[in-house]
Short mmCIF file of C-alpha atoms in Angstrom, two decimals:
data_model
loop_
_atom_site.label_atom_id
_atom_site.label_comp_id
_atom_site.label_asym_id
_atom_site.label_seq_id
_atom_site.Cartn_x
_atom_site.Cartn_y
_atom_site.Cartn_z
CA UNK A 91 57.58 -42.36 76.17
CA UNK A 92 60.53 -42.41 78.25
CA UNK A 93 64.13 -43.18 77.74
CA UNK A 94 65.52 -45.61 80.64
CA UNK A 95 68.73 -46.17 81.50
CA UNK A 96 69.44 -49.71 82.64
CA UNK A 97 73.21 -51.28 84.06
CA UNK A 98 74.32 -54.85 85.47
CA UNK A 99 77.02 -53.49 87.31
CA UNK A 100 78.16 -57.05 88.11
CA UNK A 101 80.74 -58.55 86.69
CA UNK A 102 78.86 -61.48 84.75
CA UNK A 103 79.80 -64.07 82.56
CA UNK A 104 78.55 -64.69 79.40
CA UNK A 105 75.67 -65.37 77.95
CA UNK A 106 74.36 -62.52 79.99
CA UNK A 107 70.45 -62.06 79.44
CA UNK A 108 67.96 -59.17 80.05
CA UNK A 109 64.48 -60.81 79.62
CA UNK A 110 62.18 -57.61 79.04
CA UNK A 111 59.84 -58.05 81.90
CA UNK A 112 55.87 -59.04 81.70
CA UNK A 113 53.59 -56.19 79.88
CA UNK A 114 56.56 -54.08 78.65
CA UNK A 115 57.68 -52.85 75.69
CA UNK A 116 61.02 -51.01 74.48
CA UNK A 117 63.17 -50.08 71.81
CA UNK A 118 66.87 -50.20 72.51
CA UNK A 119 68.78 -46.93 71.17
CA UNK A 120 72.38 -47.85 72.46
CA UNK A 121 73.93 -51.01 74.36
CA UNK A 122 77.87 -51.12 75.82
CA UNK A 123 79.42 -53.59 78.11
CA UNK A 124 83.35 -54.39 78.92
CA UNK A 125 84.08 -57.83 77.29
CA UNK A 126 86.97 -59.41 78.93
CA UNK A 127 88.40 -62.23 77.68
CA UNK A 128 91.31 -63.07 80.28
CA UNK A 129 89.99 -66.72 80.32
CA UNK A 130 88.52 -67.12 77.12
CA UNK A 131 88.54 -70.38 75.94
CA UNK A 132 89.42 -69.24 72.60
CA UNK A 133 89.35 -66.34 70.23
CA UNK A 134 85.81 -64.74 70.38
CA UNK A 135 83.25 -62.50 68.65
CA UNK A 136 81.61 -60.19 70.87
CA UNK A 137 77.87 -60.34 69.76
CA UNK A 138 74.69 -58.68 70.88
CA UNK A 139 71.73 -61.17 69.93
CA UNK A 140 68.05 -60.70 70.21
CA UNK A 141 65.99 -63.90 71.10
CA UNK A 142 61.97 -64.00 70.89
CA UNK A 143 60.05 -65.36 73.19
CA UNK A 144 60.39 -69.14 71.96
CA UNK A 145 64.18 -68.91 71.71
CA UNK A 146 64.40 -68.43 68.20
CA UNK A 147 67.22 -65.80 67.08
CA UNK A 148 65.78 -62.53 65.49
CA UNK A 149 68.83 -61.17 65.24
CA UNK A 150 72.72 -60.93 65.58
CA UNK A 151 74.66 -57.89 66.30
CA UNK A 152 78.43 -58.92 66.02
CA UNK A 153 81.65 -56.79 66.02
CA UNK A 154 83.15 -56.76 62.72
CA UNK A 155 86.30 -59.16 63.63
CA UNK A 156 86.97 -61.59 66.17
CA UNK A 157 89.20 -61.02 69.67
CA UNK A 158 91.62 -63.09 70.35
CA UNK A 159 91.61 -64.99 73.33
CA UNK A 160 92.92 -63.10 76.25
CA UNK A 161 91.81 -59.61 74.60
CA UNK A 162 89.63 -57.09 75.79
CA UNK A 163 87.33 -54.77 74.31
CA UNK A 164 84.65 -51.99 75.12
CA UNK A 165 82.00 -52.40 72.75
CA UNK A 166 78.93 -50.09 72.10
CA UNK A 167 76.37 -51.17 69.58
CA UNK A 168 73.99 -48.17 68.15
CA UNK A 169 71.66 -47.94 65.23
CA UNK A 170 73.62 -46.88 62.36
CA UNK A 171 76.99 -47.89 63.93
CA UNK A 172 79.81 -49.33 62.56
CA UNK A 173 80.17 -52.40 60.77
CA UNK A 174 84.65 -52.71 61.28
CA UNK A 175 84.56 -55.51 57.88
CA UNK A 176 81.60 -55.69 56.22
CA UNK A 177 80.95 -51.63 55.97
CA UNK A 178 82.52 -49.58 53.48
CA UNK A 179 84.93 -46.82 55.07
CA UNK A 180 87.00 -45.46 52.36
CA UNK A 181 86.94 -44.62 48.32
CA UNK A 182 90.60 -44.85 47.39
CA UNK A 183 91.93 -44.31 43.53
CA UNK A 184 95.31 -43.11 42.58
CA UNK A 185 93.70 -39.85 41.64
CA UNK A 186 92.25 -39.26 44.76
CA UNK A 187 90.61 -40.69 48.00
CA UNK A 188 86.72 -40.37 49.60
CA UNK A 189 86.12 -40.60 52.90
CA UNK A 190 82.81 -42.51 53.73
CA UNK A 191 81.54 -41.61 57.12
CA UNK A 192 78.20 -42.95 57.02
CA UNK A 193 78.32 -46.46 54.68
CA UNK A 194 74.79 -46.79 55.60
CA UNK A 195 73.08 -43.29 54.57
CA UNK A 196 71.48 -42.85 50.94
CA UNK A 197 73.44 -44.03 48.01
CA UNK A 198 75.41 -40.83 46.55
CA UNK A 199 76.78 -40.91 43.09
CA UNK A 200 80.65 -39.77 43.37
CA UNK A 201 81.97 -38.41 39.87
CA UNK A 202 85.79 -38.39 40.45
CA UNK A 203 87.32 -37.56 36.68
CA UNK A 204 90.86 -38.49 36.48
CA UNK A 205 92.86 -35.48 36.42
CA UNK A 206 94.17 -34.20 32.66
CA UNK A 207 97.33 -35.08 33.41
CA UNK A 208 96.37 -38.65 34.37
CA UNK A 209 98.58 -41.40 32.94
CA UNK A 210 98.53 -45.28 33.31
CA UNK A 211 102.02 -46.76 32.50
CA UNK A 212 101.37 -50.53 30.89
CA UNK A 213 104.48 -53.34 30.41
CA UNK A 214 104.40 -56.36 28.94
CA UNK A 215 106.80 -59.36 29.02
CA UNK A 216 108.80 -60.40 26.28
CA UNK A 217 107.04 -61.17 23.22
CA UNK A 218 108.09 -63.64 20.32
CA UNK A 219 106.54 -63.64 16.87
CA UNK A 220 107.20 -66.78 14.38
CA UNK A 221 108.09 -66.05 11.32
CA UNK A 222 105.86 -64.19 8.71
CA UNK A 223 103.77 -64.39 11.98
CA UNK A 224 101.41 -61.53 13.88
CA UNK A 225 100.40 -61.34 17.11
CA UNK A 226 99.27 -58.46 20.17
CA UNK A 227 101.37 -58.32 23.59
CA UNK A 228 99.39 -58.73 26.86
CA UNK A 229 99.30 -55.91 29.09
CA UNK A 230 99.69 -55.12 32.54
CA UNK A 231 99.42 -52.16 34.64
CA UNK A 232 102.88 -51.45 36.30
CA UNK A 233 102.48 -47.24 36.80
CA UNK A 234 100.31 -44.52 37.34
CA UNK A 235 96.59 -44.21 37.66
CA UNK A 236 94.22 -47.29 36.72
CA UNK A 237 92.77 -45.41 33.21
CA UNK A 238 92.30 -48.82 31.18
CA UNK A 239 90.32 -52.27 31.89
CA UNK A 240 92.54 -55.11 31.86
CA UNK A 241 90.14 -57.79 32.21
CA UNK A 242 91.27 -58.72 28.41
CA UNK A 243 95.58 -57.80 28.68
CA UNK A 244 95.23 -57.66 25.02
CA UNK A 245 92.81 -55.36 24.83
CA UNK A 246 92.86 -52.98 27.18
CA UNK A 247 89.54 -50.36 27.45
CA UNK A 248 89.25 -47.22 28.96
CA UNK A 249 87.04 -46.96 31.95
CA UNK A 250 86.22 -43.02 31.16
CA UNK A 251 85.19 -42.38 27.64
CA UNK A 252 87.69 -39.35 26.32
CA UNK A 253 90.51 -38.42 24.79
CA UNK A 254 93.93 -40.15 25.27
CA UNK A 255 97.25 -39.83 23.93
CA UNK A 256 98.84 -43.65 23.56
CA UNK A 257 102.25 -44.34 23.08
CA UNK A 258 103.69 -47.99 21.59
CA UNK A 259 107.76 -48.49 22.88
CA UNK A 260 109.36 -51.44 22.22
CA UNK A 261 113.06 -52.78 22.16
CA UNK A 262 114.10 -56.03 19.67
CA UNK A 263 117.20 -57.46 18.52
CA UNK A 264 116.85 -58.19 14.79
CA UNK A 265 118.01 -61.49 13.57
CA UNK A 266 120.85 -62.65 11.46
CA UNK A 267 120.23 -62.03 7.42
CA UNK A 268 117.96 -61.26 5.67
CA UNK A 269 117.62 -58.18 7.53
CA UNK A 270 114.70 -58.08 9.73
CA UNK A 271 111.58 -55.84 8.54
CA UNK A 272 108.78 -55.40 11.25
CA UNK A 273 105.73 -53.17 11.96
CA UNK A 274 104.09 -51.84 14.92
CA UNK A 275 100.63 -50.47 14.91
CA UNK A 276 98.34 -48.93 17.67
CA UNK A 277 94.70 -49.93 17.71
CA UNK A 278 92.10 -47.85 18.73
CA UNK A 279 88.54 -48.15 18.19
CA UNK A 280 89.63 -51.53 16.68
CA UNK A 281 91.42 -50.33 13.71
CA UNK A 282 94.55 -49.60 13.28
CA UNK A 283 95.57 -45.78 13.52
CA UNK A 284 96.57 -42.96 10.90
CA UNK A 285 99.93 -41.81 11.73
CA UNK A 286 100.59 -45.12 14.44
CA UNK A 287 102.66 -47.27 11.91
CA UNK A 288 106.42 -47.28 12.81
CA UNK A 289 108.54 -50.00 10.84
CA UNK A 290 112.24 -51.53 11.97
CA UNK A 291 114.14 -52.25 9.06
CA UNK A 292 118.09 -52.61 10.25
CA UNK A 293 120.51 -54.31 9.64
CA UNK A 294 120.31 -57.97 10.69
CA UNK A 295 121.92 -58.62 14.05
CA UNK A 296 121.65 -55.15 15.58
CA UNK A 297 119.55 -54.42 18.30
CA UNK A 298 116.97 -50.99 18.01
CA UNK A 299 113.95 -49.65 19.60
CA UNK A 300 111.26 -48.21 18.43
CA UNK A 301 108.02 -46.06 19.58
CA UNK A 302 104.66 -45.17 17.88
CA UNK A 303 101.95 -42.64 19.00
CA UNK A 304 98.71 -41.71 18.44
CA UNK A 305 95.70 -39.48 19.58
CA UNK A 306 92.41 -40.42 19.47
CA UNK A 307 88.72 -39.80 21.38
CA UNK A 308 87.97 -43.41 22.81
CA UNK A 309 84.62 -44.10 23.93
CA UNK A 310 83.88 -46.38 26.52
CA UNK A 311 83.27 -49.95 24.16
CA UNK A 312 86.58 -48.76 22.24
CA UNK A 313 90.18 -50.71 22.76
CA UNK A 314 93.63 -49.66 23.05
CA UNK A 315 96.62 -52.27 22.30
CA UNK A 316 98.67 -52.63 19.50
CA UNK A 317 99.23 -55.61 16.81
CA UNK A 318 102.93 -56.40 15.81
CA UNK A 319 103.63 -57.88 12.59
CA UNK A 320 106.78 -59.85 12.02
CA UNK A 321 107.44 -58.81 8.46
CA UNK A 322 110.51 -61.36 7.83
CA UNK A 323 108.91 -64.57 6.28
CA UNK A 324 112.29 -66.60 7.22
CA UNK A 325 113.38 -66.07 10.94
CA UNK A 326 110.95 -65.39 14.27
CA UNK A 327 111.61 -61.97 16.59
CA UNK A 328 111.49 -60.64 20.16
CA UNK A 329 110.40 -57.94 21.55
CA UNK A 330 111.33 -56.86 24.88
CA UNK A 331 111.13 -53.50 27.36
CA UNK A 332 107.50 -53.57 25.66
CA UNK A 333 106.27 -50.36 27.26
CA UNK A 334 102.49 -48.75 26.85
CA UNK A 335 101.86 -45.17 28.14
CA UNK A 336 98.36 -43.72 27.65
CA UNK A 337 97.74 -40.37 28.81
CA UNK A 338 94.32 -38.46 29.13
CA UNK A 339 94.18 -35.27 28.00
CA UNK A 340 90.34 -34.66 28.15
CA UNK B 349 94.21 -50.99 77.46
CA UNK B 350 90.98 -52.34 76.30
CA UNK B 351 90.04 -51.90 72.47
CA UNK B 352 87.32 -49.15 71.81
CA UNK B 353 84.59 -51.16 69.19
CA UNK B 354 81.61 -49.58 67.95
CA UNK B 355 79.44 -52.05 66.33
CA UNK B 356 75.54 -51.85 64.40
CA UNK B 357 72.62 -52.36 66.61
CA UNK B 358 69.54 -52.82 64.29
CA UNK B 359 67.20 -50.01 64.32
CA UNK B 360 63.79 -49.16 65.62
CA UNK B 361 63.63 -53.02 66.80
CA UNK B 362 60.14 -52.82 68.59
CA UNK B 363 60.58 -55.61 71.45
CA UNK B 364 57.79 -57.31 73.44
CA UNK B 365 57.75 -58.98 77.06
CA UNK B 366 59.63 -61.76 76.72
CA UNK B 367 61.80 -60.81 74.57
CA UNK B 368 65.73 -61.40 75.42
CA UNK B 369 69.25 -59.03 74.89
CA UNK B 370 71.92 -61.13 75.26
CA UNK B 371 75.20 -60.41 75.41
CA UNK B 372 77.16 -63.25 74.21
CA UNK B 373 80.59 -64.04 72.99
CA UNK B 374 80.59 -66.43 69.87
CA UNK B 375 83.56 -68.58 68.61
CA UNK B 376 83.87 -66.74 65.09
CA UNK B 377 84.47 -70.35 63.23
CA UNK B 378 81.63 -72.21 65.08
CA UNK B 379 79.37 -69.33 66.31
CA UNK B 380 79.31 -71.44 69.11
CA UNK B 381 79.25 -69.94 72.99
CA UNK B 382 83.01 -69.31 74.16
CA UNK B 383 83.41 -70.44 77.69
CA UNK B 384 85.42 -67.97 80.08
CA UNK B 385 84.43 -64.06 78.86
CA UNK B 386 82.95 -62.03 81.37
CA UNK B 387 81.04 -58.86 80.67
CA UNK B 388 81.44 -55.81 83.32
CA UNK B 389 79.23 -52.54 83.04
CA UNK B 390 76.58 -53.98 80.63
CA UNK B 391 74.62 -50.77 80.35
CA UNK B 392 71.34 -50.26 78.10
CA UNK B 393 69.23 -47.32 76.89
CA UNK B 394 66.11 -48.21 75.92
CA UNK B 395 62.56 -46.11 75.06
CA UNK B 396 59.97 -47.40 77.43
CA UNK B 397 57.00 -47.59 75.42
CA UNK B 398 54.72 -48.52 77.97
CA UNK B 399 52.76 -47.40 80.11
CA UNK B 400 54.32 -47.49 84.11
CA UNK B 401 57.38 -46.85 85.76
CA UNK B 402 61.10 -46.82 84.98
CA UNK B 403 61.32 -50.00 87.82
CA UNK B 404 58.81 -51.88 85.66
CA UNK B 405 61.85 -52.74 83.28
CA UNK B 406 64.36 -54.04 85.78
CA UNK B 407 64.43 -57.59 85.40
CA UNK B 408 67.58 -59.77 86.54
CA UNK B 409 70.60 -58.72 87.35
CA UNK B 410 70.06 -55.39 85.03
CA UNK B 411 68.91 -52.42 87.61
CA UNK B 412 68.14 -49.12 86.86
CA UNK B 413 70.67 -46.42 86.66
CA UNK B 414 69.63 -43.65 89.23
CA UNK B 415 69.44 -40.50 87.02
CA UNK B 416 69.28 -36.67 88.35
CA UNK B 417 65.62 -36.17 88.97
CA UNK B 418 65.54 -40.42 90.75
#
């Protein structure tokens, strides 16, 4: 077997065929040709397609994104070439980035741990509670690495079982007497935390802010969030500057 | 300047007589033929699983590209 080197040195325009000729057989290894698109009719997709014999397609080759009209391009096509949209190039987190260089080889398995000092930063908008009421703030990421599911704000989860430091802040303006009496409580592993309870109990009117921590290990099923309870049965609060920080430490 | 594109030609695609590589330029909303592109340099390596000569494969306006020992 032979490798053959074949050119149309014209300049041709497209469709531009090579039939394989009577009692031969090939395999392509690598195809290139100028596209120019000076008098395109319109923006265009440079494509390679093999036809059978009765016309039928067996198979499109296209560049990953279209030309515009007027554009020019020098495209090569090769087994285990690029694929510009549709291949994946790059692994990005905030922790870190991967470089793929061959999206089409075997299927690795990249373990990229978030660093021990990894923190995700969480707000929430301002948060009312009726009276006597209870209720959980939805979250949102706003800082720092991506640590937490969000597909339920309430409830966020941690993508990487371990263990995490959380910390509840919160600012609220306390309504006119009787004095306003409220608690805050961290959640994890769905129940509410030793040592996470902080309580407001000032004077009506005056504005405070509070924070709660806690430490726990958090497996991969268990949530974080917090539940606020609006302790005064006669007037409603709210919250606002609701911050969540969660740091993991292992 | 023209862009440089490298694109994915399937692999070990075992083609017959008859058989056709086109080079074609496809409206990307339509897939339809866009009149006006013109290709320049078209150039091919290919195994030649056959028995017979290099000139066996020319066919249209694709020639062979005279090598060192042609």
């Amino acid at each position: 077997m032979a490798d053959v080197a074949l050119v149309a040195g014209e300049t041709l325009a497209t469709p531009l065929d090579y039939l394989i000729p009577g009692a031969q057989e090939i395999v392509p290894k690598a195809v290139t040709a100028e596209y120019d698109g000076s008098g395109a009719g319109g923006d265009f997709v440079p494509t390679l397609i093999i036809r059978a014999p009765n016309g039928s397609v067996l198979a499109h080759a296209p560049i990953g994104s279209a030309l515009t009209a007027g554009a020019s391009a020098d495209v090569s096509w090769f087994p285990r070439g690029r694929l510009d949209s549709s291949g994946i190039r790059e692994i990005t987190s905030t922790d870190g980035s991967v470089t793929v260089t061959d999206p089409f080889g075997p299927v690795t398995n990249l373990a990229v741990p978030a660093s021990g000092a990894a923190y995700e930063d969480l707000t929430a908008t301002a948060f009312a509670l009726t009276a006597g009421n209870f209720g959980q703030p939805s979250w949102a990421h706003s800082a720092g690495s991506s640590l937490v599911d969000l597909t339920t704000p309430t409830a966020p989860v941690p993508k990487v079982a371990g263990i995490y430091i959380a910390e509840f802040y919160a600012a609220i303006t306390l309504p006119p007497a009787p004095p306003g009496f409220l608690a805050a409580l961290l959640l994890g592993q769905a129940t509410v935390q030793a040592g996470s309870v902080a309580t407001w109990a000032q004077a009506g009117g005056s504005p405070c802010a509070n924070s709660v921590t806690a430490v726990n290990h958090f497996a991969l099923t268990d949530t974080f969030g917090c539940v606020i309870f609006n302790l005064n049965s006669a007037a409603g609060e709210t919250f606002t500057n609701l911050q969540l920080r969660i740091v993991k430490v292992a | 300047m023209a862009q440089k594109i490298s694109a994915a030609l399937p692999p070990n695609m075992d083609l017959d007589a008859s058989y056709v590589i086109e080079f074609a330029a496809l409206d990307p909303t339509t897939g339809d033929p866009v009149a006006g592109v013109v290709v320049s340099n078209a150039y091919m390596l290919v195994t030649q699983l056959t028995p017979g000569t290099a000139d066996d494969l020319e066919s249209g306006p694709f020639m062979l590209v005279p090598g060192p020992n042609t």
